[in-house]
PDB file of C-alpha atoms in Angstrom:
ATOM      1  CA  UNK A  30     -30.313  -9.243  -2.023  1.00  0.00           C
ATOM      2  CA  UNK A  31     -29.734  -7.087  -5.104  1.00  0.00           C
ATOM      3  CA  UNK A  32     -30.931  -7.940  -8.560  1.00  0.00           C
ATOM      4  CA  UNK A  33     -29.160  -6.583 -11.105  1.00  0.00           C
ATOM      5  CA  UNK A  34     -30.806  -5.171 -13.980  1.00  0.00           C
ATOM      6  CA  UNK A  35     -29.037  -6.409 -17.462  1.00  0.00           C
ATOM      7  CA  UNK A  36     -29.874  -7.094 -20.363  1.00  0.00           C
ATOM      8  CA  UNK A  37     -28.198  -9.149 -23.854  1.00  0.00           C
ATOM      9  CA  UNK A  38     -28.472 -10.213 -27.217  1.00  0.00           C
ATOM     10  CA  UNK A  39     -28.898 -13.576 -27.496  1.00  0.00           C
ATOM     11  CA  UNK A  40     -26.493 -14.416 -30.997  1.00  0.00           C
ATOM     12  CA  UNK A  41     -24.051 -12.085 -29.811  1.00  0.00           C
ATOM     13  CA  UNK A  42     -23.275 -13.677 -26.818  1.00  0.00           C
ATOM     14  CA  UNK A  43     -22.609 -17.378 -28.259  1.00  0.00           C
ATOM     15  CA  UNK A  44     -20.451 -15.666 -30.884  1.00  0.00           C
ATOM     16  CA  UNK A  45     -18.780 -13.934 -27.954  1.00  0.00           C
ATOM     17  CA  UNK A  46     -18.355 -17.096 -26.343  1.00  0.00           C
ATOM     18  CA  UNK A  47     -17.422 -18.892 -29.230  1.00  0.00           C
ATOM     19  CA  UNK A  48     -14.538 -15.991 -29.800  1.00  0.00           C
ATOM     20  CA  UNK A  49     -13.224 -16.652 -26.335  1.00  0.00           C
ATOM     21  CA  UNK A  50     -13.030 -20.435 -26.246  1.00  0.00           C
ATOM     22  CA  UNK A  51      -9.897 -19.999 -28.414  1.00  0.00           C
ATOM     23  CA  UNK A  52      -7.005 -21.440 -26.239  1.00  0.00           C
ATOM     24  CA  UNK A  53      -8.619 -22.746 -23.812  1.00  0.00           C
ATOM     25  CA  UNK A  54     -10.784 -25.547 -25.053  1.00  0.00           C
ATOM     26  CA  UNK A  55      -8.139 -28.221 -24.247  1.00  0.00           C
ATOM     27  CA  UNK A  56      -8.589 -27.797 -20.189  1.00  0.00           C
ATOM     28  CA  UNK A  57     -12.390 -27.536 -20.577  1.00  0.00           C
ATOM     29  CA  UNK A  58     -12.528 -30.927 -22.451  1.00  0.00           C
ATOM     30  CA  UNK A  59      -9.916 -32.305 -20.063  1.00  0.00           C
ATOM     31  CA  UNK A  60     -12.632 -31.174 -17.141  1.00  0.00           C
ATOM     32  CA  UNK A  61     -15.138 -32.764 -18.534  1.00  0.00           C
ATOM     33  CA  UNK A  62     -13.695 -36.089 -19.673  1.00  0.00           C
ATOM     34  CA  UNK A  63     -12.801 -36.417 -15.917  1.00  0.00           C
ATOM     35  CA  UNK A  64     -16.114 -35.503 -14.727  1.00  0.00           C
ATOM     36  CA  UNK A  65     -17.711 -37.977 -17.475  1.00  0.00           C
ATOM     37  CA  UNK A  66     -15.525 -40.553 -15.686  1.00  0.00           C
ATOM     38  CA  UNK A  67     -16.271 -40.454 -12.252  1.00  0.00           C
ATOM     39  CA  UNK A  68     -19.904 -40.249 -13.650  1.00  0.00           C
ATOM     40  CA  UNK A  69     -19.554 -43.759 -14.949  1.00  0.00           C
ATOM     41  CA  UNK A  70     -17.463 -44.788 -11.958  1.00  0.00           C
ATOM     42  CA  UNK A  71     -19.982 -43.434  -9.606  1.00  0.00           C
ATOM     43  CA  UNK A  72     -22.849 -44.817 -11.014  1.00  0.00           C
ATOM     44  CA  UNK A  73     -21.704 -48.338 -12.070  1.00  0.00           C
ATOM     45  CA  UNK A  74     -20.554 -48.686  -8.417  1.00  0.00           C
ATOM     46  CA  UNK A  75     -24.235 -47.225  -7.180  1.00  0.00           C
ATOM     47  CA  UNK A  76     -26.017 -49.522  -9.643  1.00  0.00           C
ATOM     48  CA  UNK A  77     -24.586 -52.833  -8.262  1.00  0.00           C
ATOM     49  CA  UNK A  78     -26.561 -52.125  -5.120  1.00  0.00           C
ATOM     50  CA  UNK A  79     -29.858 -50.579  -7.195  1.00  0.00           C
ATOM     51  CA  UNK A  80     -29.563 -52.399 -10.446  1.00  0.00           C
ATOM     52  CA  UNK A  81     -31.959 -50.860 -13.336  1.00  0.00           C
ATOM     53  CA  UNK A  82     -30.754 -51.641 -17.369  1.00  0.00           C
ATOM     54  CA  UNK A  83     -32.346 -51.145 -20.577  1.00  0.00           C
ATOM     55  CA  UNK A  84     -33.234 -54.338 -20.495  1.00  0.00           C
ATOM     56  CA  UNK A  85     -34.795 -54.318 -17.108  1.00  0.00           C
ATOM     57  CA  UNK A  86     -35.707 -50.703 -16.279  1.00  0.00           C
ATOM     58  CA  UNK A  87     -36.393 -49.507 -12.433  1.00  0.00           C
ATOM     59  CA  UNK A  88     -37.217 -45.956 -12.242  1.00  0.00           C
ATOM     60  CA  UNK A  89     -36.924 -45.807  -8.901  1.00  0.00           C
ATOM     61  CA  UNK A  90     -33.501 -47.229  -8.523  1.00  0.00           C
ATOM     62  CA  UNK A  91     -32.306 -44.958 -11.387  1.00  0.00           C
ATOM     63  CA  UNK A  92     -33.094 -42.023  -9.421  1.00  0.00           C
ATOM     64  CA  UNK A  93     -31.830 -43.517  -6.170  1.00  0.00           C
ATOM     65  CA  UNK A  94     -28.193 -43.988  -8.126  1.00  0.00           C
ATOM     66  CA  UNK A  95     -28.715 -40.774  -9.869  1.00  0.00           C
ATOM     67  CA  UNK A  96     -29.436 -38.899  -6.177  1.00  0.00           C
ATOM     68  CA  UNK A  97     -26.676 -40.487  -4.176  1.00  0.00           C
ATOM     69  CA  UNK A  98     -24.048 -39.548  -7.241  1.00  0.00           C
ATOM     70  CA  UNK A  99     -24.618 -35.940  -5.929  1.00  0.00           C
ATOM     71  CA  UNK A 100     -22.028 -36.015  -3.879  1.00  0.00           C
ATOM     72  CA  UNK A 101     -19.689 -36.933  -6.077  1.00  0.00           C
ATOM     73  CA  UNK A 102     -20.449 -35.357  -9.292  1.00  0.00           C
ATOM     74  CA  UNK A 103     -21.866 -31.833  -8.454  1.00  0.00           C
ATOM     75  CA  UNK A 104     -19.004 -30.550  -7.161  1.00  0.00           C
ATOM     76  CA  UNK A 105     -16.906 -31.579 -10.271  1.00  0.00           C
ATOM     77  CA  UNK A 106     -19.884 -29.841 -12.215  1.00  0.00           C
ATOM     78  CA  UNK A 107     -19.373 -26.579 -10.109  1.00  0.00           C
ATOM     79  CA  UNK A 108     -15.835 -26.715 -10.982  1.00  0.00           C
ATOM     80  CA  UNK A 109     -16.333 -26.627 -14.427  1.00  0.00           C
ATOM     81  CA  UNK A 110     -18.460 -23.767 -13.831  1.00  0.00           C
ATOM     82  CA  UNK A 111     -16.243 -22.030 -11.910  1.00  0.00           C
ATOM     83  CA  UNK A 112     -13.375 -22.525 -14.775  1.00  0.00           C
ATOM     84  CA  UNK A 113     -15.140 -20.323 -17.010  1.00  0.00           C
ATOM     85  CA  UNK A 114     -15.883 -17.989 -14.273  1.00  0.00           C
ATOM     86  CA  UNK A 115     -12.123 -17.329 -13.131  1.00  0.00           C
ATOM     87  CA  UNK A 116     -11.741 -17.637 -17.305  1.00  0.00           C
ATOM     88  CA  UNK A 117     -13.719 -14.236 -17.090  1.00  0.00           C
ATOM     89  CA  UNK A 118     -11.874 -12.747 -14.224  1.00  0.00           C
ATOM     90  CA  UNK A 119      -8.262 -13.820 -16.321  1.00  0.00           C
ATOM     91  CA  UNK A 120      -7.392 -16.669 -13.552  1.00  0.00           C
ATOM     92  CA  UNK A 121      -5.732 -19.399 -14.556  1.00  0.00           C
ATOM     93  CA  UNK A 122      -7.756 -22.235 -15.983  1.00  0.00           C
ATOM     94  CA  UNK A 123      -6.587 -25.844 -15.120  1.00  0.00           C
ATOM     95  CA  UNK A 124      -8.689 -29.017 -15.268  1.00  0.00           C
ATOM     96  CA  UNK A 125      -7.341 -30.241 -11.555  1.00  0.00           C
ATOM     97  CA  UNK A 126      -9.372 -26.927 -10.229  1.00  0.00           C
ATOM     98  CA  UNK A 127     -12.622 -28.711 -10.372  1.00  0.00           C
ATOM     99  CA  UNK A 128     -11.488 -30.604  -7.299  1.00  0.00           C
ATOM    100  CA  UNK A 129     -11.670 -27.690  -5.262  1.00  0.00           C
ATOM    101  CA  UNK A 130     -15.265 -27.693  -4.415  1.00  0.00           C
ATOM    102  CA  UNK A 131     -15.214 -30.912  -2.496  1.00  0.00           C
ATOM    103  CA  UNK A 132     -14.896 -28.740   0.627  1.00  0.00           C
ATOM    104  CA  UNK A 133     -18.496 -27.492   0.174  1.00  0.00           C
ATOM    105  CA  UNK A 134     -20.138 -31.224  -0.849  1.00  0.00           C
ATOM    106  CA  UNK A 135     -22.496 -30.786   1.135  1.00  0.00           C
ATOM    107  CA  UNK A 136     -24.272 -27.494   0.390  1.00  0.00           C
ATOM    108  CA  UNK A 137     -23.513 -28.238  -3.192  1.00  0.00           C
ATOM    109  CA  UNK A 138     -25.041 -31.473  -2.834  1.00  0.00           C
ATOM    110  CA  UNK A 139     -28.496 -30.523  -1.260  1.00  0.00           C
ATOM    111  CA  UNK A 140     -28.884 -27.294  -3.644  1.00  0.00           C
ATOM    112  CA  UNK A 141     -28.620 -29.646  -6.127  1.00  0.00           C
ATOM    113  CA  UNK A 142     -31.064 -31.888  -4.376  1.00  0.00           C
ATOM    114  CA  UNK A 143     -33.518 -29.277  -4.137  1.00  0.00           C
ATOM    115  CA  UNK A 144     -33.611 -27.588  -7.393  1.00  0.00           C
ATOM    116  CA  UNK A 145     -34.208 -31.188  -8.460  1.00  0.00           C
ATOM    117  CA  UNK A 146     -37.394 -31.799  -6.548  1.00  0.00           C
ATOM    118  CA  UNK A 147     -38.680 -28.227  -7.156  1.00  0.00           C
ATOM    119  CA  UNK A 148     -37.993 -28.884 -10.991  1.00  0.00           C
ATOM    120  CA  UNK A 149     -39.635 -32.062 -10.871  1.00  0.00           C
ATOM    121  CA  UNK A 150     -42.713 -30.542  -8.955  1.00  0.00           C
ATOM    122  CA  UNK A 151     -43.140 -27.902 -11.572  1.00  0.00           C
ATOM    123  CA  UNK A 152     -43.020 -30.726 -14.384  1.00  0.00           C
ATOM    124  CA  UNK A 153     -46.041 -32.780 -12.240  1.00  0.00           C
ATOM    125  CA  UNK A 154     -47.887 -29.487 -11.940  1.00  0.00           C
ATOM    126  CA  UNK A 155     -48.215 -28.302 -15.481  1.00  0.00           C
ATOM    127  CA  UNK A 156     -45.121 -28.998 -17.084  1.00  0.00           C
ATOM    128  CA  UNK A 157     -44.168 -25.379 -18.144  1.00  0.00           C
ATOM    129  CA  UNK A 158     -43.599 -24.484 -14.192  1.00  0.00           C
ATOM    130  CA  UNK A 159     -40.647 -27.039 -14.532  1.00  0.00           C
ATOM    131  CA  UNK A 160     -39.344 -25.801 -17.687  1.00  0.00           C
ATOM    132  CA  UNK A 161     -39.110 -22.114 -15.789  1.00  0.00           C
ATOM    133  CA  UNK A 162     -37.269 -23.775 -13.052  1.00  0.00           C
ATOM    134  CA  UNK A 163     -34.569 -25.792 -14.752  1.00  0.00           C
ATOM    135  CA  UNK A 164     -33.743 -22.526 -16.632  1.00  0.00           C
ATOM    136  CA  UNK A 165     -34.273 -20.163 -13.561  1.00  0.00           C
ATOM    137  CA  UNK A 166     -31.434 -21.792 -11.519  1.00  0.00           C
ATOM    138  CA  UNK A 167     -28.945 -22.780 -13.454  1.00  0.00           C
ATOM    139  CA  UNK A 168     -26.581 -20.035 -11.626  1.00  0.00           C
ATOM    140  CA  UNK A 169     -27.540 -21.407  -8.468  1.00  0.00           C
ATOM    141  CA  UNK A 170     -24.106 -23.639  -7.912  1.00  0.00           C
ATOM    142  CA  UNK A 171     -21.508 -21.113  -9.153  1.00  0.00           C
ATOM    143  CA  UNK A 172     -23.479 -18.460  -6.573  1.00  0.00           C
ATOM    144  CA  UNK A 173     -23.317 -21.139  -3.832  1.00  0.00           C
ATOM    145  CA  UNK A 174     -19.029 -21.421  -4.835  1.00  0.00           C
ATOM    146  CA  UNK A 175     -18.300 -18.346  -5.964  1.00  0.00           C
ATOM    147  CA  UNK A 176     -20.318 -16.049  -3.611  1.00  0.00           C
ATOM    148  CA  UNK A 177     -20.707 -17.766  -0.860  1.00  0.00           C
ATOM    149  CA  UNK A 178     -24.463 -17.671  -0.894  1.00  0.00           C
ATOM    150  CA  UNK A 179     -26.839 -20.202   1.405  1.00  0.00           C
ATOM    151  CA  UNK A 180     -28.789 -23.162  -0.029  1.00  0.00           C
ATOM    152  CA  UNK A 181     -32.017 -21.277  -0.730  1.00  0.00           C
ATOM    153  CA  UNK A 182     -30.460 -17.681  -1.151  1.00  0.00           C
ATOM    154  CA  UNK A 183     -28.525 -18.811  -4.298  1.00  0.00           C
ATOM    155  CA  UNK A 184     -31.485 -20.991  -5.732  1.00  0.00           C
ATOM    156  CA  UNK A 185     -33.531 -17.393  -5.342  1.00  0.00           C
ATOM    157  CA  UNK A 186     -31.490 -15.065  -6.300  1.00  0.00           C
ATOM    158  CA  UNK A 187     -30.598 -17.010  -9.457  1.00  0.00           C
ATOM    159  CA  UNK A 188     -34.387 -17.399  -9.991  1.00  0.00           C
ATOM    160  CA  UNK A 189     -35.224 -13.922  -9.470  1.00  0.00           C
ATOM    161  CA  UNK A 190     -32.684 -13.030 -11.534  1.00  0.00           C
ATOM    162  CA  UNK A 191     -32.622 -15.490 -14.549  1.00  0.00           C
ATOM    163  CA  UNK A 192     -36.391 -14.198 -14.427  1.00  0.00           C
ATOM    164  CA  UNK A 193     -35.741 -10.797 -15.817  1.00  0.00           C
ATOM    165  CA  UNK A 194     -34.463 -12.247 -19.095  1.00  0.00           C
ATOM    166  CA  UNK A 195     -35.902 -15.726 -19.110  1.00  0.00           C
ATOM    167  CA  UNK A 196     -36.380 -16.327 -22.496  1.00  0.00           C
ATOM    168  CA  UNK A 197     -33.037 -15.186 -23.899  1.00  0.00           C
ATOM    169  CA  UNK A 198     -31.051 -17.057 -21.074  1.00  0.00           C
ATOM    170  CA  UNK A 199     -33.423 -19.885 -22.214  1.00  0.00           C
ATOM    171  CA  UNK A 200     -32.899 -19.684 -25.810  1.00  0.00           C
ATOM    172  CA  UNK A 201     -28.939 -19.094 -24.866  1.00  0.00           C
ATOM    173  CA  UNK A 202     -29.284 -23.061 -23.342  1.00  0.00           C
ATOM    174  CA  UNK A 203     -31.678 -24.130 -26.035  1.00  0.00           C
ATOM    175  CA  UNK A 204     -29.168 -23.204 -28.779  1.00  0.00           C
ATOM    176  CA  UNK A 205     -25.949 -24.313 -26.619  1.00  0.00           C
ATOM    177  CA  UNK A 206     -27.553 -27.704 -26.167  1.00  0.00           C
ATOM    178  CA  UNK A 207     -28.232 -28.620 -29.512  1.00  0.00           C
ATOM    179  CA  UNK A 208     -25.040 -27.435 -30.421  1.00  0.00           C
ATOM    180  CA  UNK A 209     -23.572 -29.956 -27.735  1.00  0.00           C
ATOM    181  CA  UNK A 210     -25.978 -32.509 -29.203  1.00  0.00           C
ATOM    182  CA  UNK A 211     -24.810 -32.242 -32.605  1.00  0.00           C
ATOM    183  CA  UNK A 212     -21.034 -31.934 -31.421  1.00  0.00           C
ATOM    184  CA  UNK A 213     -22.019 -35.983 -29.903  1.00  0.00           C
ATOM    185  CA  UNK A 214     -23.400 -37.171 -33.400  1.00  0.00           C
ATOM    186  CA  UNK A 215     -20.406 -35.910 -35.483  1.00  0.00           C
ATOM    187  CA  UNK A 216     -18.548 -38.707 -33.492  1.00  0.00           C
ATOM    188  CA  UNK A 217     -17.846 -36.337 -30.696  1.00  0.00           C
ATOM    189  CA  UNK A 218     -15.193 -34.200 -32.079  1.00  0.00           C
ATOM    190  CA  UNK A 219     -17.898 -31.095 -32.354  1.00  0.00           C
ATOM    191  CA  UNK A 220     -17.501 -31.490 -28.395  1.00  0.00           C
ATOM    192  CA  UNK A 221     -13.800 -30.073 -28.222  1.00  0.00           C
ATOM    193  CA  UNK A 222     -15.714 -26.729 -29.359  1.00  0.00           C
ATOM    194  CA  UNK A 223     -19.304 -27.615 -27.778  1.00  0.00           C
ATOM    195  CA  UNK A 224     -18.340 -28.061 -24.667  1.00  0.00           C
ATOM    196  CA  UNK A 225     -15.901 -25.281 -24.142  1.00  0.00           C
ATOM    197  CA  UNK A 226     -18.779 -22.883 -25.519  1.00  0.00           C
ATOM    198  CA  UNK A 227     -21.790 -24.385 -23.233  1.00  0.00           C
ATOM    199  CA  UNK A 228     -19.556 -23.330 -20.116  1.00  0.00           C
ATOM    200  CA  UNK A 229     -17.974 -20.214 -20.826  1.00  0.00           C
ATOM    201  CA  UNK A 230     -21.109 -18.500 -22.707  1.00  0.00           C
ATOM    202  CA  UNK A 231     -23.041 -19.426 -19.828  1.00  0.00           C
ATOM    203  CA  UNK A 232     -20.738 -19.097 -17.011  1.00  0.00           C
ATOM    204  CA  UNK A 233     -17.541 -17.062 -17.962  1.00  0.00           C
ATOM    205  CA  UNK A 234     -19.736 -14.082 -20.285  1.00  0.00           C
ATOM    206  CA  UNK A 235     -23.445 -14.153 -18.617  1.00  0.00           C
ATOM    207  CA  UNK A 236     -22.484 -15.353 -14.727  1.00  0.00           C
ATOM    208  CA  UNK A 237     -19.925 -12.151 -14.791  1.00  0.00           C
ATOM    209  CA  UNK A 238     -22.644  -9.950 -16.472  1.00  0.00           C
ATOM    210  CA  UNK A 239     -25.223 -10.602 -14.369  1.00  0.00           C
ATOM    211  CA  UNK A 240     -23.730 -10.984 -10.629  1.00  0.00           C
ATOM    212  CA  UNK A 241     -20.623  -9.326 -10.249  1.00  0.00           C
ATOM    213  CA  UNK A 242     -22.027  -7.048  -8.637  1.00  0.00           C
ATOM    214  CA  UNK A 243     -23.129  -9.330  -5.780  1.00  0.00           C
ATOM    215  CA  UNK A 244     -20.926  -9.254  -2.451  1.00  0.00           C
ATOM    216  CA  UNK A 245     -19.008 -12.391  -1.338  1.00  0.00           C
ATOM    217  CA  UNK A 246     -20.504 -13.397   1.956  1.00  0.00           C
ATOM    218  CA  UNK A 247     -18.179 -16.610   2.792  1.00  0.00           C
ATOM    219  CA  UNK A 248     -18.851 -17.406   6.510  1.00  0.00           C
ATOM    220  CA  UNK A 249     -22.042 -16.089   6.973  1.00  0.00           C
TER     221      UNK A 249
END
């Protein structure tokens, strides 16, 4: 599999992004409401059956609810991905399109599995080996939707990838995140520009960068 050489500036990037959120935040917040709702659907359902509260904490039934929402919620997350990706390619960009990935729950579901349990295996080894992971795949899903990649092909080729510029895509998430996080505290209207800018920086200006140059290979 090819990896592409690239490189970026880190500020210039976000203000990119930031420039190209104009007009289409509306359908990104729209996307994300929905998926924030059949989050709390999905898990208030799951947690009647593997109850854990603040009061009462379970670990181990929190994960069990947060597992079997896979299903459900990582291909809504993929859409919203993929928004920002056909944003890039000047497709149309409708909330309803995050729907469309429902066909492929099940490869979606178990990449997500996986990157998981390999993230969580770096964190029990030494901590920073998890912190490389949960930045090293984060293009895994779009590669699995948008490319047509298997399980472990996407999870590696995003690593290998990601790798070459670790610590700007890293700071890129850092500084998106705490933007997202401060969008929350100023009673959530920072979102209508936070979360518009976490998706298409990532997804519509550095997926496009970085693999467009990678083949489709649907049915293989």
């Amino acid at each position: 599999m090819h990896i592409s050489e690239y490189d970026f500036d880190v500020m210039k990037v976000i203000k990119e992004g930031f420039c190209r959120i104009e007009g289409v935040k509306q359908p990104f917040v729209l996307a994300f409401l929905i998926y924030v709702a059949a989050a709390i659907v999905t898990q208030t359902v799951l947690n009647l059956f593997f109850p854990s509260s603040a009061e009462n904490p379970n670990l181990v039934n929190s994960q069990i609810v947060s597992i079997l929402s896979y299903p459900v919620l990582i291909p809504l997350m993929t859409g919203i991905m993929m928004m920002a990706v056909k944003y890039a390619r000047n497709e149309p960009v409708e909330p309803r399109s995050i729907f469309d990935y429902y066909a492929i729950t099940g490869k979606l579901a178990l990449a997500g599995l996986l990157v998981y349990i390999m993230t969580v295996i770096g964190f029990l080894l030494l901590i920073l080996p998890g912190i490389y992971l949960s930045v090293a795949y984060v293009f895994t899903l779009p590669l699995i939707a948008d490319k047509g990649l298997g399980i472990w092909d996407a999870m590696e080729l995003s690593r290998k990838t990601a790798t070459k510029q670790w610590f700007k895509i890293a700071a890129v998430i850092g500084i998106l995140s705490i933007a997202f996080v401060l969008g929350f505290f100023a009673f959530g209207i920072g979102l209508i520009w936070a979360i518009p800018l976490f998706f298409v920086t990532l997804y519509g200006i550095l997926y496009p960068m970085i693999f467009n140059e990678v083949e489709e290979q649907r049915g293989i």
